[in-house]
GROMACS .gro file of C-alpha atoms in nm:
model
  193
    1MET     CA    1  -0.011   0.018   0.006
    2ARG     CA    2   0.292   0.207   0.109
    3ARG     CA    3   0.451   0.152  -0.242
    4LEU     CA    4   0.085   0.243  -0.438
    5TYR     CA    5   0.088   0.578  -0.193
    6ASN     CA    6   0.433   0.680  -0.323
    7TRP     CA    7   0.379   0.607  -0.697
    8VAL     CA    8   0.008   0.849  -0.680
    9ILE     CA    9   0.235   1.114  -0.493
   10HIS     CA   10   0.528   1.135  -0.715
   11TRP     CA   11   0.229   1.235  -1.041
   12ALA     CA   12   0.280   1.602  -0.844
   13HIS     CA   13   0.674   1.640  -0.994
   14THR     CA   14   0.521   1.553  -1.320
   15PRO     CA   15   0.396   1.776  -1.580
   16TYR     CA   16   0.046   1.520  -1.588
   17GLY     CA   17  -0.015   1.635  -1.202
   18ALA     CA   18  -0.393   1.762  -1.261
   19PRO     CA   19  -0.465   1.468  -1.553
   20ALA     CA   20  -0.303   1.202  -1.278
   21LEU     CA   21  -0.492   1.432  -1.021
   22PHE     CA   22  -0.869   1.359  -1.215
   23ILE     CA   23  -0.792   0.995  -1.288
   24LEU     CA   24  -0.673   0.951  -0.923
   25SER     CA   25  -1.042   1.123  -0.788
   26PHE     CA   26  -1.254   0.913  -1.084
   27THR     CA   27  -1.138   0.614  -0.964
   28GLU     CA   28  -1.107   0.651  -0.611
   29SER     CA   29  -1.477   0.701  -0.564
   30SER     CA   30  -1.568   0.412  -0.785
   31PHE     CA   31  -1.307   0.116  -0.685
   32PHE     CA   32  -0.924   0.234  -0.640
   33PRO     CA   33  -0.830   0.244  -0.254
   34ILE     CA   34  -0.583   0.540  -0.258
   35PRO     CA   35  -0.816   0.919  -0.189
   36PRO     CA   36  -0.689   1.236  -0.397
   37ASP     CA   37  -0.621   1.426  -0.155
   38VAL     CA   38  -0.274   1.290  -0.097
   39LEU     CA   39  -0.217   1.445  -0.479
   40LEU     CA   40  -0.416   1.715  -0.410
   41MET     CA   41  -0.228   1.875  -0.113
   42ALA     CA   42   0.141   1.756  -0.284
   43LEU     CA   43  -0.017   2.014  -0.621
   44ALA     CA   44  -0.140   2.258  -0.440
   45ILE     CA   45   0.157   2.288  -0.241
   46GLY     CA   46   0.390   2.282  -0.503
   47LEU     CA   47   0.202   2.536  -0.703
   48PRO     CA   48  -0.066   2.700  -0.452
   49LYS     CA   49  -0.189   2.985  -0.739
   50LYS     CA   50  -0.369   2.693  -0.903
   51ALA     CA   51  -0.473   2.548  -0.558
   52PHE     CA   52  -0.839   2.582  -0.642
   53ARG     CA   53  -0.805   2.510  -1.011
   54PHE     CA   54  -0.639   2.141  -0.847
   55ALA     CA   55  -0.935   2.159  -0.614
   56SER     CA   56  -1.186   2.182  -0.944
   57VAL     CA   57  -1.074   1.892  -1.149
   58CYS     CA   58  -1.021   1.682  -0.804
   59THR     CA   59  -1.401   1.759  -0.747
   60ILE     CA   60  -1.543   1.703  -1.158
   61GLY     CA   61  -1.347   1.349  -1.180
   62SER     CA   62  -1.466   1.252  -0.808
   63VAL     CA   63  -1.823   1.293  -0.868
   64LEU     CA   64  -1.770   1.162  -1.203
   65GLY     CA   65  -1.607   0.856  -1.077
   66GLY     CA   66  -1.906   0.841  -0.798
   67MET     CA   67  -2.160   0.862  -1.140
   68LEU     CA   68  -1.973   0.482  -1.234
   69GLY     CA   69  -1.960   0.347  -0.908
   70TYR     CA   70  -2.372   0.425  -0.894
   71TYR     CA   71  -2.379   0.244  -1.226
   72ILE     CA   72  -2.174  -0.018  -1.081
   73GLY     CA   73  -2.433  -0.064  -0.828
   74VAL     CA   74  -2.773  -0.017  -1.052
   75GLY     CA   75  -2.609  -0.268  -1.340
   76PHE     CA   76  -2.392  -0.470  -1.243
   77LEU     CA   77  -2.397  -0.541  -0.880
   78GLU     CA   78  -2.297  -0.903  -0.916
   79LEU     CA   79  -2.032  -0.902  -1.180
   80ILE     CA   80  -1.812  -0.587  -1.006
   81GLY     CA   81  -1.982  -0.412  -0.740
   82TYR     CA   82  -1.974  -0.692  -0.480
   83ARG     CA   83  -1.590  -0.756  -0.544
   84ILE     CA   84  -1.493  -0.447  -0.477
   85LEU     CA   85  -1.765  -0.389  -0.162
   86GLU     CA   86  -1.530  -0.753  -0.079
   87PHE     CA   87  -1.219  -0.612  -0.141
   88TYR     CA   88  -1.291  -0.331   0.135
   89GLY     CA   89  -1.447  -0.523   0.403
   90ALA     CA   90  -1.795  -0.428   0.350
   91MET     CA   91  -2.042  -0.725   0.240
   92ASP     CA   92  -2.108  -0.799   0.614
   93LYS     CA   93  -2.217  -0.419   0.653
   94PHE     CA   94  -2.394  -0.369   0.369
   95GLU     CA   95  -2.707  -0.470   0.531
   96MET     CA   96  -2.692  -0.203   0.792
   97VAL     CA   97  -2.544   0.054   0.454
   98HIS     CA   98  -2.875   0.029   0.338
   99GLU     CA   99  -3.131   0.099   0.621
  100MET     CA  100  -2.874   0.392   0.692
  101TYR     CA  101  -2.938   0.502   0.357
  102ARG     CA  102  -3.301   0.417   0.388
  103ARG     CA  103  -3.290   0.615   0.675
  104TYR     CA  104  -3.122   0.946   0.620
  105ASP     CA  105  -3.094   0.940   0.264
  106ILE     CA  106  -2.861   1.230   0.105
  107TRP     CA  107  -2.736   1.314   0.429
  108PHE     CA  108  -2.573   0.941   0.470
  109VAL     CA  109  -2.408   1.007   0.111
  110GLY     CA  110  -2.349   1.354   0.214
  111ALA     CA  111  -2.128   1.210   0.508
  112ALA     CA  112  -1.946   0.967   0.291
  113GLY     CA  113  -1.862   1.209   0.033
  114PHE     CA  114  -1.671   1.418   0.322
  115THR     CA  115  -1.549   1.210   0.535
  116PRO     CA  116  -1.251   0.937   0.489
  117ILE     CA  117  -1.517   0.682   0.467
  118PRO     CA  118  -1.432   0.488   0.135
  119TYR     CA  119  -1.645   0.661  -0.069
  120LYS     CA  120  -1.714   0.403  -0.327
  121VAL     CA  121  -1.876   0.212  -0.099
  122PHE     CA  122  -2.153   0.451  -0.082
  123THR     CA  123  -2.139   0.546  -0.438
  124ILE     CA  124  -2.183   0.137  -0.525
  125ALA     CA  125  -2.469   0.099  -0.272
  126ALA     CA  126  -2.633   0.386  -0.397
  127GLY     CA  127  -2.645   0.243  -0.718
  128ALA     CA  128  -2.783  -0.092  -0.567
  129PHE     CA  129  -3.084   0.095  -0.328
  130GLN     CA  130  -3.160   0.267  -0.587
  131MET     CA  131  -3.108   0.628  -0.471
  132ASP     CA  132  -3.256   0.914  -0.661
  133PHE     CA  133  -2.941   0.998  -0.883
  134LEU     CA  134  -2.968   1.371  -0.950
  135ARG     CA  135  -3.000   1.425  -0.533
  136PHE     CA  136  -2.688   1.151  -0.568
  137VAL     CA  137  -2.494   1.369  -0.766
  138ALA     CA  138  -2.563   1.709  -0.639
  139VAL     CA  139  -2.472   1.589  -0.283
  140SER     CA  140  -2.179   1.432  -0.436
  141ALA     CA  141  -2.055   1.751  -0.576
  142VAL     CA  142  -2.119   1.917  -0.272
  143SER     CA  143  -1.985   1.724  -0.024
  144ARG     CA  144  -1.697   1.626  -0.227
  145GLY     CA  145  -1.648   1.989  -0.344
  146ALA     CA  146  -1.630   2.107   0.014
  147ARG     CA  147  -1.380   1.869   0.151
  148PHE     CA  148  -1.110   1.926  -0.178
  149PHE     CA  149  -1.234   2.313  -0.199
  150ILE     CA  150  -1.160   2.361   0.219
  151VAL     CA  151  -0.796   2.162   0.208
  152SER     CA  152  -0.688   2.353  -0.102
  153ALA     CA  153  -0.754   2.740   0.056
  154LEU     CA  154  -0.617   2.579   0.354
  155ILE     CA  155  -0.283   2.529   0.163
  156TRP     CA  156  -0.323   2.853  -0.009
  157LYS     CA  157  -0.308   3.034   0.273
  158TYR     CA  158  -0.089   2.825   0.511
  159GLY     CA  159   0.141   2.628   0.256
  160GLU     CA  160   0.341   2.351   0.401
  161ARG     CA  161   0.260   2.423   0.777
  162ILE     CA  162  -0.085   2.336   0.728
  163LYS     CA  163  -0.037   2.007   0.566
  164THR     CA  164   0.106   1.848   0.829
  165PHE     CA  165  -0.135   1.958   1.019
  166ILE     CA  166  -0.395   1.848   0.812
  167ASP     CA  167  -0.219   1.510   0.747
  168ARG     CA  168  -0.251   1.385   1.121
  169TYR     CA  169  -0.611   1.534   1.191
  170PHE     CA  170  -0.739   1.470   0.827
  171ASN     CA  171  -1.040   1.208   1.037
  172LEU     CA  172  -1.070   1.465   1.309
  173LEU     CA  173  -1.107   1.755   1.147
  174SER     CA  174  -1.362   1.607   0.827
  175ILE     CA  175  -1.574   1.468   1.129
  176LEU     CA  176  -1.604   1.797   1.322
  177PHE     CA  177  -1.719   1.957   1.014
  178PHE     CA  178  -1.967   1.735   0.870
  179ILE     CA  179  -2.103   1.821   1.264
  180ILE     CA  180  -2.054   2.173   1.182
  181LEU     CA  181  -2.252   2.126   0.856
  182VAL     CA  182  -2.533   1.920   0.951
  183ALA     CA  183  -2.542   2.186   1.296
  184GLY     CA  184  -2.579   2.439   0.990
  185PHE     CA  185  -2.874   2.264   0.867
  186ILE     CA  186  -3.070   2.206   1.137
  187LEU     CA  187  -3.033   2.588   1.241
  188VAL     CA  188  -3.085   2.666   0.881
  189LYS     CA  189  -3.457   2.443   0.926
  190TYR     CA  190  -3.586   2.563   1.226
  191VAL     CA  191  -3.489   2.928   1.152
  192ILE     CA  192  -3.653   2.908   0.799
  193GLY     CA  193  -3.940   2.676   0.879
   0.00000   0.00000   0.00000
């Protein structure tokens, strides 16, 4: 796994960094194990003026890859989907994921898109459980975009110092941000409603 991680990072030092970021973001949302954040951070630190461009590339690739994951769940669950889920040890939790989709719908996808939970498990499950496709795409764009643009904004503002902090506390920061995001939606619901 470490060799795979190093291979991903090496793309930041080539002229093919942005295309590699798109491909990594696309594949990570449907089957690949390495999250695109590592390459996004490396590219943004190397070229801070392009940090938001890299976040856009990452978001677009991730949403399109999530759409592929969705269609794997809809039409190729038996052929490919179950193998991917088995690889990530998610088969025994598949029914639990189904129940969470039934209860929380887009909130569950949003949490998966923003946090370090393997997103591909949820994109495949969204298709398998026939979540509304347009809602799936919309919440994927918001949650994945928020994740990647926050990382890019922090690197653009603080540079190398923030990379160490993000690497160390990424899981905690993403959970904290999601709690704040949900609290904001609840507050808006009660203020408007």
